[in-house]
mmCIF file of C-alpha atoms and ligand atoms in Angstrom:
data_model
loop_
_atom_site.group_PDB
_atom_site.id
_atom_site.type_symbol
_atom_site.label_atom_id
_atom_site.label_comp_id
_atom_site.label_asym_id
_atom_site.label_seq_id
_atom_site.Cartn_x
_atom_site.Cartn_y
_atom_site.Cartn_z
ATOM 1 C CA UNK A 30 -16.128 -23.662 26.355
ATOM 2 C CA UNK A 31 -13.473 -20.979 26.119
ATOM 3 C CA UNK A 32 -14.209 -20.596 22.263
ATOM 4 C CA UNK A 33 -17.901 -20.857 22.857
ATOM 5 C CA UNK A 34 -17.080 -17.673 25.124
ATOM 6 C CA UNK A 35 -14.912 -16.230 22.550
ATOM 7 C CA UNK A 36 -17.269 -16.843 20.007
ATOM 8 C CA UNK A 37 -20.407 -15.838 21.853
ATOM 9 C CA UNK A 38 -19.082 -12.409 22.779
ATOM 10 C CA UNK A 39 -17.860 -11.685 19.284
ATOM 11 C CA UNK A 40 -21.403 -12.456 18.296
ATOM 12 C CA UNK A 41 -22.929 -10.301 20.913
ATOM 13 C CA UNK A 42 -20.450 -7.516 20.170
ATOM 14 C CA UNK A 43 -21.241 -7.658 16.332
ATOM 15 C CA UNK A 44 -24.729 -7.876 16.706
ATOM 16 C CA UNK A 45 -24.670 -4.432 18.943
ATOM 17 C CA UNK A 46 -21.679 -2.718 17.566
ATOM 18 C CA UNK A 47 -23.784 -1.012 15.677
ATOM 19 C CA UNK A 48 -20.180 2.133 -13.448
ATOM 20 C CA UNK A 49 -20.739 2.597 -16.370
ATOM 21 C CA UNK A 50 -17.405 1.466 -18.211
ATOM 22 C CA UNK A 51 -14.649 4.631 -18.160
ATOM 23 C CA UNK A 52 -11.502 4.639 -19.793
ATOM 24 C CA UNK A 53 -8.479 4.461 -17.046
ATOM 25 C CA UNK A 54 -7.616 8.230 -17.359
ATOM 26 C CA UNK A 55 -11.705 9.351 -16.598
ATOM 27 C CA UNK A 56 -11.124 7.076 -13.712
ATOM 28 C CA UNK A 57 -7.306 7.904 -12.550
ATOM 29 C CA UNK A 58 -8.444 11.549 -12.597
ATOM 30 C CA UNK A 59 -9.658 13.246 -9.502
ATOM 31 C CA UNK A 60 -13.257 15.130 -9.831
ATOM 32 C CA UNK A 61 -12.419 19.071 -9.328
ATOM 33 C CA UNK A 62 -13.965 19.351 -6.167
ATOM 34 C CA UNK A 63 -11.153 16.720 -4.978
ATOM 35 C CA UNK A 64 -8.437 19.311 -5.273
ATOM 36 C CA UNK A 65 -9.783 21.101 -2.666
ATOM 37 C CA UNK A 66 -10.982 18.489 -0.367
ATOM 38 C CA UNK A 67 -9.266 17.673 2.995
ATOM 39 C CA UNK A 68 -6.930 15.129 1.541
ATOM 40 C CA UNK A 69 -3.337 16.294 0.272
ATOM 41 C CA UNK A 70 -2.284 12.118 -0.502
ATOM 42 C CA UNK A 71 -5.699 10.140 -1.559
ATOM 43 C CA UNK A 72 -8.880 10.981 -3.414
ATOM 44 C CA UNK A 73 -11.724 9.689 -1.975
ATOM 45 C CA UNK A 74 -15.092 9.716 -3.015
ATOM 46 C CA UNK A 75 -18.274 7.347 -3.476
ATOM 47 C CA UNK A 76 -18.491 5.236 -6.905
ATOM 48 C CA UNK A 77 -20.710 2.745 -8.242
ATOM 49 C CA UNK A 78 -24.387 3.418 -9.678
ATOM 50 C CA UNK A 79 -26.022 3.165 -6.342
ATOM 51 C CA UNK A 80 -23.382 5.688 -5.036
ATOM 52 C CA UNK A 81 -22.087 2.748 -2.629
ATOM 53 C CA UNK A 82 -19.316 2.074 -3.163
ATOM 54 C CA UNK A 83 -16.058 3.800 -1.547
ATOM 55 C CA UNK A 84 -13.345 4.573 -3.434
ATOM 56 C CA UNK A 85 -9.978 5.298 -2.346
ATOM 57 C CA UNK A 86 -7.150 6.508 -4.629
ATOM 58 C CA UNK A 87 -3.420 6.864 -3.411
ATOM 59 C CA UNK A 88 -2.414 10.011 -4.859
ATOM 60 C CA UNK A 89 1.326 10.551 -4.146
ATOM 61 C CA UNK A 90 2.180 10.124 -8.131
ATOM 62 C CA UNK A 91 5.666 11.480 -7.939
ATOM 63 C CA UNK A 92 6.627 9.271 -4.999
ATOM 64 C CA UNK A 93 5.339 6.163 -6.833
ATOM 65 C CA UNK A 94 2.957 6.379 -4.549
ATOM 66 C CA UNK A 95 5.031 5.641 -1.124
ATOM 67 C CA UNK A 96 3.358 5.157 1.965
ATOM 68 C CA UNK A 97 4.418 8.400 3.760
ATOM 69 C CA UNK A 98 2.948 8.770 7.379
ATOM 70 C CA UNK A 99 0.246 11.214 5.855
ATOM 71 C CA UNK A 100 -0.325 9.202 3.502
ATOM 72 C CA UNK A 101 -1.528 6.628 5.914
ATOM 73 C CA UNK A 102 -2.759 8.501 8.419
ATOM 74 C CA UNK A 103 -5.289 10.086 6.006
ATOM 75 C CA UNK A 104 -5.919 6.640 4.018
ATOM 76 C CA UNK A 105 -6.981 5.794 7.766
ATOM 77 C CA UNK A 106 -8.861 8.317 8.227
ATOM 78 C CA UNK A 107 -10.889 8.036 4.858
ATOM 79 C CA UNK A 108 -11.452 3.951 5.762
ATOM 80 C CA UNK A 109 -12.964 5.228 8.946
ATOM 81 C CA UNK A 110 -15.333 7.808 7.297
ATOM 82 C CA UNK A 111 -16.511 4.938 4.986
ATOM 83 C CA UNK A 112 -17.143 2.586 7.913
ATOM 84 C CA UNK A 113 -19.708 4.847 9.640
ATOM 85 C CA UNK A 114 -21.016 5.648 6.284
ATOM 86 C CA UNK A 115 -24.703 3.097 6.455
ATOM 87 C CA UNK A 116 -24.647 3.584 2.254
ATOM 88 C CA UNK A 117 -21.485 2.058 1.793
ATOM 89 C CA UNK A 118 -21.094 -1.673 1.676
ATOM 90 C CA UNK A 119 -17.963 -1.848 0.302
ATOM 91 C CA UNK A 120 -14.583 0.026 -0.616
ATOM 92 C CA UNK A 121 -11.920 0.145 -3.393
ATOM 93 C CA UNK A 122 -8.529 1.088 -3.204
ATOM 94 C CA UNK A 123 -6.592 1.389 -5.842
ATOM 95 C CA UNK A 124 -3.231 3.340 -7.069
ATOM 96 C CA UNK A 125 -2.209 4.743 -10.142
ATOM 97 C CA UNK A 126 -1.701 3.306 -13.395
ATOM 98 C CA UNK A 127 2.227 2.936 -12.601
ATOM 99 C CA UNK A 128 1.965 2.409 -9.330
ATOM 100 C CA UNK A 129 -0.557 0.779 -6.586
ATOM 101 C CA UNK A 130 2.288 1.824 -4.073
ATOM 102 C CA UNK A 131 6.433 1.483 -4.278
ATOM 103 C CA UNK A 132 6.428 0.896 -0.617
ATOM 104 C CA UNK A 133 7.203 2.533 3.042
ATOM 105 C CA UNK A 134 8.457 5.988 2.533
ATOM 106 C CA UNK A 135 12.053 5.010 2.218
ATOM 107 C CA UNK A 136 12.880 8.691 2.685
ATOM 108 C CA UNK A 137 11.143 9.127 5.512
ATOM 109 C CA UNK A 138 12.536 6.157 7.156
ATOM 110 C CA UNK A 139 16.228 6.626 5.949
ATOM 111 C CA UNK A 140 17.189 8.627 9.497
ATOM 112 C CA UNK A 141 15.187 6.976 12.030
ATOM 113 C CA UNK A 142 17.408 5.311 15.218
ATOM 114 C CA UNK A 143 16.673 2.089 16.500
ATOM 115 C CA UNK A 144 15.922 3.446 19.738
ATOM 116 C CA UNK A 145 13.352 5.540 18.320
ATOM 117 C CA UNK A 146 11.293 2.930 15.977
ATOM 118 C CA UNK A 147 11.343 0.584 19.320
ATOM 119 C CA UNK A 148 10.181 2.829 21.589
ATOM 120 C CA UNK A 149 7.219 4.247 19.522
ATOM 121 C CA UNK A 150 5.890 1.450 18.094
ATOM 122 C CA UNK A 151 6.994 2.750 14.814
ATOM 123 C CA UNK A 152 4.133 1.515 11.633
ATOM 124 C CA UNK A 153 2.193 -0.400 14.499
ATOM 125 C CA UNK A 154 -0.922 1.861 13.674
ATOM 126 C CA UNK A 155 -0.710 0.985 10.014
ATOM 127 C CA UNK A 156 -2.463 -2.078 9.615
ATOM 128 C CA UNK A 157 -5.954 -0.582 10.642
ATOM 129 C CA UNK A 158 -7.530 -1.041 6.961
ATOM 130 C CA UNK A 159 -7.190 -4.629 8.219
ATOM 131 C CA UNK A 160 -9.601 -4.262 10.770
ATOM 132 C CA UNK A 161 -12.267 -2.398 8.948
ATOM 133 C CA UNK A 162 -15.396 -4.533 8.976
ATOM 134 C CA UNK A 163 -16.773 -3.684 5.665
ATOM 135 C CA UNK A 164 -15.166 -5.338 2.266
ATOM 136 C CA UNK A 165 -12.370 -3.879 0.306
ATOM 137 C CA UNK A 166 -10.717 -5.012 -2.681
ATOM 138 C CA UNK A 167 -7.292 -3.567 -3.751
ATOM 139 C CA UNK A 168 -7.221 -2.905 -7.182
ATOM 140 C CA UNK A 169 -3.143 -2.997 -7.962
ATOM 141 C CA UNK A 170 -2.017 -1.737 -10.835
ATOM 142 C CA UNK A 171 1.914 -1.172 -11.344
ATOM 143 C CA UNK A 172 3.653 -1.953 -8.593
ATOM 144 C CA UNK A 173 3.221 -2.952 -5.322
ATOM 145 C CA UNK A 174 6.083 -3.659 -3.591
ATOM 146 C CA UNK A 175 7.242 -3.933 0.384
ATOM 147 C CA UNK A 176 4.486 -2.015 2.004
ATOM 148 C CA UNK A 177 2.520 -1.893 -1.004
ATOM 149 C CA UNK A 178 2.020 -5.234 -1.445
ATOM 150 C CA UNK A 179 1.379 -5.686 2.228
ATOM 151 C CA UNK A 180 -1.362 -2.949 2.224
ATOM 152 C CA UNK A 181 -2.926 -4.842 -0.638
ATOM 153 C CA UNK A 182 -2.941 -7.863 1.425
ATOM 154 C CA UNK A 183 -4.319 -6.284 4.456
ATOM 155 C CA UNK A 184 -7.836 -5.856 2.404
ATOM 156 C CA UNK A 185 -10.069 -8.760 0.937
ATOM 157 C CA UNK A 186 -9.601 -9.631 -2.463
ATOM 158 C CA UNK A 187 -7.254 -8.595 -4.413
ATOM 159 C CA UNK A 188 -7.686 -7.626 -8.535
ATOM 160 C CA UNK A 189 -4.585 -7.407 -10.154
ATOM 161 C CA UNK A 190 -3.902 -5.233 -13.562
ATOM 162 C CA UNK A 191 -2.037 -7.368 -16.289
ATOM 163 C CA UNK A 192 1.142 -5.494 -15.662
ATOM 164 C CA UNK A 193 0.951 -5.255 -12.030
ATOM 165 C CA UNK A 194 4.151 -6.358 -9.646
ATOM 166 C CA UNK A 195 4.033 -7.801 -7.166
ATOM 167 C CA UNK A 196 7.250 -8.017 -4.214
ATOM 168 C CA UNK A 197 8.990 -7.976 -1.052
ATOM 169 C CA UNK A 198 12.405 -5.749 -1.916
ATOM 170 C CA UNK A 199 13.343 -4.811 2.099
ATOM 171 C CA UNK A 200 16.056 -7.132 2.640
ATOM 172 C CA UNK A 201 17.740 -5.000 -0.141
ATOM 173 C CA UNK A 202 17.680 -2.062 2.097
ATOM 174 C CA UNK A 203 18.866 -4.040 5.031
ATOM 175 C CA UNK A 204 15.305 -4.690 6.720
ATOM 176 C CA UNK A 205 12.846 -7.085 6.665
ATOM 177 C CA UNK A 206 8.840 -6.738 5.590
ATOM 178 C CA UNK A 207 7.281 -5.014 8.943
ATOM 179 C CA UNK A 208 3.548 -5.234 8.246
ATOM 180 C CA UNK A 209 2.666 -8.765 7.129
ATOM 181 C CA UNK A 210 4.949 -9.477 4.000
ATOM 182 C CA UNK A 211 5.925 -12.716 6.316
ATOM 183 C CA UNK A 212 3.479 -13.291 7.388
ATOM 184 C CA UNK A 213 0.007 -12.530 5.322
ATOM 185 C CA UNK A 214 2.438 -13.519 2.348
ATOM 186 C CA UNK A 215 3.226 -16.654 3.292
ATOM 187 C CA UNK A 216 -0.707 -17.887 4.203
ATOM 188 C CA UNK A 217 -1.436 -16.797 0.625
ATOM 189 C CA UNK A 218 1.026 -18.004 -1.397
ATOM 190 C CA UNK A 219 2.725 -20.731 0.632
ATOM 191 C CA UNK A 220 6.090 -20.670 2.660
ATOM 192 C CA UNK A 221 8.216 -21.828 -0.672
ATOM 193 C CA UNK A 222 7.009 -18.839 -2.708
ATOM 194 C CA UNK A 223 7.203 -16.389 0.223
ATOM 195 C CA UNK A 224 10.615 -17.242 1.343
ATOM 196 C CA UNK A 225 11.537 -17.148 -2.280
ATOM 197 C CA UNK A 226 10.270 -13.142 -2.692
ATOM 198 C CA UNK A 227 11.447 -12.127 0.511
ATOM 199 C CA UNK A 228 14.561 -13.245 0.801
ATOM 200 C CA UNK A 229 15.753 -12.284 -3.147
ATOM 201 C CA UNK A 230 13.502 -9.174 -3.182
ATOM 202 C CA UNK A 231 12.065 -10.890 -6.737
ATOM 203 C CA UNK A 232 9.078 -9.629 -8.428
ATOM 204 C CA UNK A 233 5.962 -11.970 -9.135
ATOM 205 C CA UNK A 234 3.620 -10.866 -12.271
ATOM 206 C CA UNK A 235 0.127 -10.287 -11.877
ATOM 207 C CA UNK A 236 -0.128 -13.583 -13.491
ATOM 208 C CA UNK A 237 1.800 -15.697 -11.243
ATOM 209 C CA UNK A 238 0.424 -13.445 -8.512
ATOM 210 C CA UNK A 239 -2.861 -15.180 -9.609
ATOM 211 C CA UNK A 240 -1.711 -18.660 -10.019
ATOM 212 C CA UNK A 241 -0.241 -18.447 -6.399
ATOM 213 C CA UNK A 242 -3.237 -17.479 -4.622
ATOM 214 C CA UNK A 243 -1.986 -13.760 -4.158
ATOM 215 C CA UNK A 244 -4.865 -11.883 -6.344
ATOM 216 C CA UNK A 245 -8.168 -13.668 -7.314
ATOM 217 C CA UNK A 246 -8.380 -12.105 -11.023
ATOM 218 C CA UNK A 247 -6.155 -10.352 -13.605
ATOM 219 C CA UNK A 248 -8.084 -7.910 -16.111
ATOM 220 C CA UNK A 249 -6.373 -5.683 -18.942
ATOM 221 C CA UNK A 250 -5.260 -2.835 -16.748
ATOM 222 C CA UNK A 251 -7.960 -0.258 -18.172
ATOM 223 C CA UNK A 252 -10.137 -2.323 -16.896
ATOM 224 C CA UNK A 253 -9.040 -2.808 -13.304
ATOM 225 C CA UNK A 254 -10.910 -0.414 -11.833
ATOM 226 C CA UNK A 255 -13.833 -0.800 -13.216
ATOM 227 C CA UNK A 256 -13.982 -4.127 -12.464
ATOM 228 C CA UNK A 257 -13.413 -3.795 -9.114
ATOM 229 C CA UNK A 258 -16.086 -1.329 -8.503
ATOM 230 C CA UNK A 259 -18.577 -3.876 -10.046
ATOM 231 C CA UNK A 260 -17.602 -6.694 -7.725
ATOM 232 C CA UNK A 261 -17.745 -3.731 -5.352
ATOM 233 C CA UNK A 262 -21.366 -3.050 -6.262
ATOM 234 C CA UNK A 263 -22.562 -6.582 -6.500
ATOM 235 C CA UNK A 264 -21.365 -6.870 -2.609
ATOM 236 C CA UNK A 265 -23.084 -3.833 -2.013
ATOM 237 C CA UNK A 266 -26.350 -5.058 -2.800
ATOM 238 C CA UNK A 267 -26.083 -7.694 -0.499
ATOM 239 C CA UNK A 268 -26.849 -7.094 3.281
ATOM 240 C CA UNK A 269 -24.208 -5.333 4.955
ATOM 241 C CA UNK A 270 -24.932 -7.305 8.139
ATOM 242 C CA UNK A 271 -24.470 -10.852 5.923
ATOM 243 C CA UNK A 272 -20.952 -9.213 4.501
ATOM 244 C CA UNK A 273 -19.227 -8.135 7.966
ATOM 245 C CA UNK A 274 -20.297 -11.620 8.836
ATOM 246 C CA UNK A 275 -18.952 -13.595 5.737
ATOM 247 C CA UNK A 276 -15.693 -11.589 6.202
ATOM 248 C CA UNK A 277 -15.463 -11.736 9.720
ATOM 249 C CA UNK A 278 -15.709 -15.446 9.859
ATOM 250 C CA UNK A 279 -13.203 -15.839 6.613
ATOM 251 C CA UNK A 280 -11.129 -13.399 8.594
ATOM 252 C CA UNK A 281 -11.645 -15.203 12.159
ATOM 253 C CA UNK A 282 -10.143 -18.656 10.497
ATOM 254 C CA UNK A 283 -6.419 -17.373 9.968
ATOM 255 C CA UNK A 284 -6.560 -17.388 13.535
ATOM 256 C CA UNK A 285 -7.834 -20.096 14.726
ATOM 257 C CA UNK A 286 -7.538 -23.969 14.318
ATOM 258 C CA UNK A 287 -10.387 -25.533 12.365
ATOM 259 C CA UNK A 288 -12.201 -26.657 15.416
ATOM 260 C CA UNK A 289 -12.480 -23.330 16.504
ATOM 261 C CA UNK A 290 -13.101 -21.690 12.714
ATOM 262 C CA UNK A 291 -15.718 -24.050 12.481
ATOM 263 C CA UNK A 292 -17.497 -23.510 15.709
ATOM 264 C CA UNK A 293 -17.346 -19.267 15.619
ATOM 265 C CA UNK A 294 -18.812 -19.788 11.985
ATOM 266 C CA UNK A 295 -21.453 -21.556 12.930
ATOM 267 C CA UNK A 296 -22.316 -19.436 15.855
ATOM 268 C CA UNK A 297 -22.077 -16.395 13.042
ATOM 269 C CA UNK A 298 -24.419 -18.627 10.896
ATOM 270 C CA UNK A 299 -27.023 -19.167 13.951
ATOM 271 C CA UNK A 300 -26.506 -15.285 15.006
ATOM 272 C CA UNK A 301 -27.787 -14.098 11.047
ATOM 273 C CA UNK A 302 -30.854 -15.832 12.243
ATOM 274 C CA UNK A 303 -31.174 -12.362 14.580
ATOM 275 C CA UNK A 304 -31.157 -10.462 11.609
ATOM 276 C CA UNK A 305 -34.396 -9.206 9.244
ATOM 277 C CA UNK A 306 -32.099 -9.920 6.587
ATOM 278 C CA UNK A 307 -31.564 -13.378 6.962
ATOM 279 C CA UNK A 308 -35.774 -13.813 7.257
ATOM 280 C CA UNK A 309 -36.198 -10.752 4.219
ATOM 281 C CA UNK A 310 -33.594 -13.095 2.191
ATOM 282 C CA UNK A 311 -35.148 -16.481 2.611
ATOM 283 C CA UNK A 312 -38.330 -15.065 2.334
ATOM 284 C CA UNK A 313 -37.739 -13.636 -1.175
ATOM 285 C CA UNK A 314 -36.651 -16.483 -2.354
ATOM 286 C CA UNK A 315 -39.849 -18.699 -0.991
ATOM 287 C CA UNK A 316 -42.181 -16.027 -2.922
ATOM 288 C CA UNK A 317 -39.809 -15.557 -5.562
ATOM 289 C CA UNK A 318 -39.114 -12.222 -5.382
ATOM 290 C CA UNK A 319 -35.526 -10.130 -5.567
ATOM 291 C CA UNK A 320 -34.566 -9.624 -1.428
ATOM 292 C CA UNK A 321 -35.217 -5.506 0.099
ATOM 293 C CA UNK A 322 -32.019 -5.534 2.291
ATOM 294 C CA UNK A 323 -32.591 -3.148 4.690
ATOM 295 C CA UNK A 324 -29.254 -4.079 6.888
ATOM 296 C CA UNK A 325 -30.898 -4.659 10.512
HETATM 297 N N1 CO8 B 414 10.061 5.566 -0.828
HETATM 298 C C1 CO8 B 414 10.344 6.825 -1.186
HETATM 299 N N2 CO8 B 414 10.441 7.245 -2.459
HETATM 300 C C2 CO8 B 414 10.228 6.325 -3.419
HETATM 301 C C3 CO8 B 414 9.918 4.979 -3.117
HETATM 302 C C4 CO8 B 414 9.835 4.612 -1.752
HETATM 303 N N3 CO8 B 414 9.507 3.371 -1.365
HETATM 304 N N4 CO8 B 414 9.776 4.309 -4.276
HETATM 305 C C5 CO8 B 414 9.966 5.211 -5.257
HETATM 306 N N5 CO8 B 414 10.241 6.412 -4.753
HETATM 307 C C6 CO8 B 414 10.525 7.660 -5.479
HETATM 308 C C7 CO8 B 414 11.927 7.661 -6.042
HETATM 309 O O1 CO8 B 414 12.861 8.059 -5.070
HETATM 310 C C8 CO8 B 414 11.774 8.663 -7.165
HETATM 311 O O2 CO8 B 414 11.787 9.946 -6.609
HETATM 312 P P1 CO8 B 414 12.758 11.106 -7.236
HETATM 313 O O3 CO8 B 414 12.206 11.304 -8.618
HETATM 314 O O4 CO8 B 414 12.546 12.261 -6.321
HETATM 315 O O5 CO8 B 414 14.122 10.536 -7.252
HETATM 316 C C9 CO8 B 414 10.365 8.421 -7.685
HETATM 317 O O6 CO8 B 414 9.690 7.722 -6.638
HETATM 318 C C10 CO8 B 414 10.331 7.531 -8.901
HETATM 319 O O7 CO8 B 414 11.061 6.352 -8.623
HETATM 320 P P2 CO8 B 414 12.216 5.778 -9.569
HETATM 321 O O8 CO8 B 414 12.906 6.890 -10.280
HETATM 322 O O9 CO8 B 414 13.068 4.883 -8.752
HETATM 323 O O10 CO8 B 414 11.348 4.946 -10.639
HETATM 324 P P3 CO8 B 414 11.767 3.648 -11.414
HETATM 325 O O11 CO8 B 414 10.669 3.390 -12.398
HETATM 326 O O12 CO8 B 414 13.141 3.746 -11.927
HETATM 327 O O13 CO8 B 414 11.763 2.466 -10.320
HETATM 328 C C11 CO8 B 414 10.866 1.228 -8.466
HETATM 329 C C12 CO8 B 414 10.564 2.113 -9.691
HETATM 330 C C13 CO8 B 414 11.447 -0.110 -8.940
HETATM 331 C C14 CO8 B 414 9.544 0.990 -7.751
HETATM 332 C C15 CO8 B 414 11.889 1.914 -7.551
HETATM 333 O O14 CO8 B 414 11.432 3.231 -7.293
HETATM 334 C C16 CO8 B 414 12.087 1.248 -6.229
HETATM 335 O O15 CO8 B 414 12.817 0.260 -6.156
HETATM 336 N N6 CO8 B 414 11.473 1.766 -5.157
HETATM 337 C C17 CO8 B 414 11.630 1.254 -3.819
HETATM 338 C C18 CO8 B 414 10.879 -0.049 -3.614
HETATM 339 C C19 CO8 B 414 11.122 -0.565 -2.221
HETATM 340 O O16 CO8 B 414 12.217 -0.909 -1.836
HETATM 341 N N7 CO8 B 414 10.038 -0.679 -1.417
HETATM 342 C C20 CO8 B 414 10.107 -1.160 -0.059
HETATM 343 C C21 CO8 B 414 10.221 -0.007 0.894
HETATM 344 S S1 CO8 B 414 10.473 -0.530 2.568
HETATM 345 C C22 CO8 B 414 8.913 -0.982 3.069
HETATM 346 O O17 CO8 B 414 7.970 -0.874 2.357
HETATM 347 C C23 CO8 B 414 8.780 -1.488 4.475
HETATM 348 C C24 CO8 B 414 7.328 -1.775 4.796
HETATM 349 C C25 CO8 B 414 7.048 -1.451 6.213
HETATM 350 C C26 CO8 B 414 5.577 -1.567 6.600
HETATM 351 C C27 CO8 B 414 4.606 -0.732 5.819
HETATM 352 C C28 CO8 B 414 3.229 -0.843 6.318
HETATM 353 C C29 CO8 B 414 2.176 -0.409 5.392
#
């Protein structure tokens, strides 16, 4: 009854809670009006041929990329603008070539006092791209390592570039992995594998990345982002209400036991019946005709 409860009111609140091919240099470099724009770490604009897709670029090249608290703070920020934006459906983030992101701002962190990191909560605010309700795929080129990698596994689906890395190096600074590296690490690739990376700080290819349930595809590394922005696209086209759903039930099951994963996805499953999607898609396909999401 409690999970009915649960269930229902997660229902209720989501219900009312409102390329053409590039090479990887046109698509690593930022659009001149960029420079200018409001971001100093991350270049954000819309991609895709529908304009509907989000894209997100860390942009901290001589840093490797680390996750400095502007950094995140704007990456935050530019998550939230996409959220509220009704033409995206979906969002890409990606690095650089070298680099999807070397970690935590080692730098930054070098001085702080226990006391301090306690008190405040330090990084607590940092896994918010995990709670965005629209789709994002990391597209991780280079590497991404401590933070990095956990960023990368705080969005959907993962695309990894043929020479991307993939690993958990804290315990050779004399910490551990503070935003899911043992936790989201060890639900995707197994407790073995995860204890394995962060406890020698090894590096997994993209490859074995792949074969361990970390990333769901390896491309050539030109072609990363590309890729990613079609996938990107294709979810796009699909209605937005249908994705939250789909990812909020996936999302919902880490949770939960299977009892209760089952039971909240069906209730998600009878709640699409709300939706003019759900009766626009099944239509469609009775008069065989391509569906007109209109997201309501
Ligand atoms: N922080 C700060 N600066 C960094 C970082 C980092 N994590 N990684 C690289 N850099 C800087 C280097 O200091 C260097 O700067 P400079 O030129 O001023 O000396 C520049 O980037 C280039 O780096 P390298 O010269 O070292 O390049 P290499 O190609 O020789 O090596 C490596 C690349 C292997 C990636 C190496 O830089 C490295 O080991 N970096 C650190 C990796 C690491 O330990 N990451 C874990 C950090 S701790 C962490 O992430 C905790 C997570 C907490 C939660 C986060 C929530 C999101």
């Amino acid at each position: 009854m409690a999970c009915f409860r649960t269930s229902a009111r997660l229902c209720r609140q989501f219900l009312f809670s409102n390329s053409p091919k590039t090479n990887l240099s046109a698509v690593y470099s930022p659009p001149r009006w960029m420079s200018t724009g409001k971001y100093e770490y991350i270049i954000v604009e819309k991609k895709g041929e529908k304009n509907n897709v989000g894209f997100i670029q860390l942009n901290r090249p001589k840093a490797l990329n680390a996750l400095c608290a502007g950094l995140m703070s704007e990456l935050d920020q530019a998550v939230k603008s996409f959220e509220t934006d009704n033409d995206v459906g979906c969002i890409v983030l990606t690095g650089s070539e070298r680099a999807f992101a070397a970690g935590a701002d080692i730098k930054e962190m070098q001085t702080k006092e226990f006391s301090e990191v306690w008190r405040g909560n330090f990084l607590s605010e940092w896994d918010s791209l995990s709670r965005c309700s629209k789709p994002v795929i990391a597209a991780v080129n280079g590497f991404a390592l401590g933070g990095g990698c956990e960023v990368a596994m705080m969005c959907d689906i993962i695309y990894a570039g043929d020479k991307a890395q993939f690993g958990q190096p804290e315990i050779t600074l004399g910490t551990i992995p503070g935003a899911g590296g043992t936790q989201r690490l060890c639900k995707a690739v197994g407790k073995s594998k995860a204890m394995e990376m962060v406890l020698t700080a090894n590096r997994i290819t993209a490859e074995e990345a792949e074969k361990a349930g970390l990333v769901s595809k390896v491309v050539p590394a030109v072609d990363l982002v590309n890729e990613a922005i079609k996938t990107a696209e294709k979810i796009s086209s699909f209605s937005k209400i249908a994705a939250a759903m789909c990812k909020e039930a996936v999302n919902a099951g880490y949770e939960m036991s299977l009892k209760e994963g089952l039971h909240f996805e069906k209730r998600l499953f009878h709640a699409s019946f709300a939706s003019n999607d759900r009766r626009e898609g099944m239509t469609a396909f009775a008069e065989k005709r391509p569906p007109q999401f209109t997201d309501s």
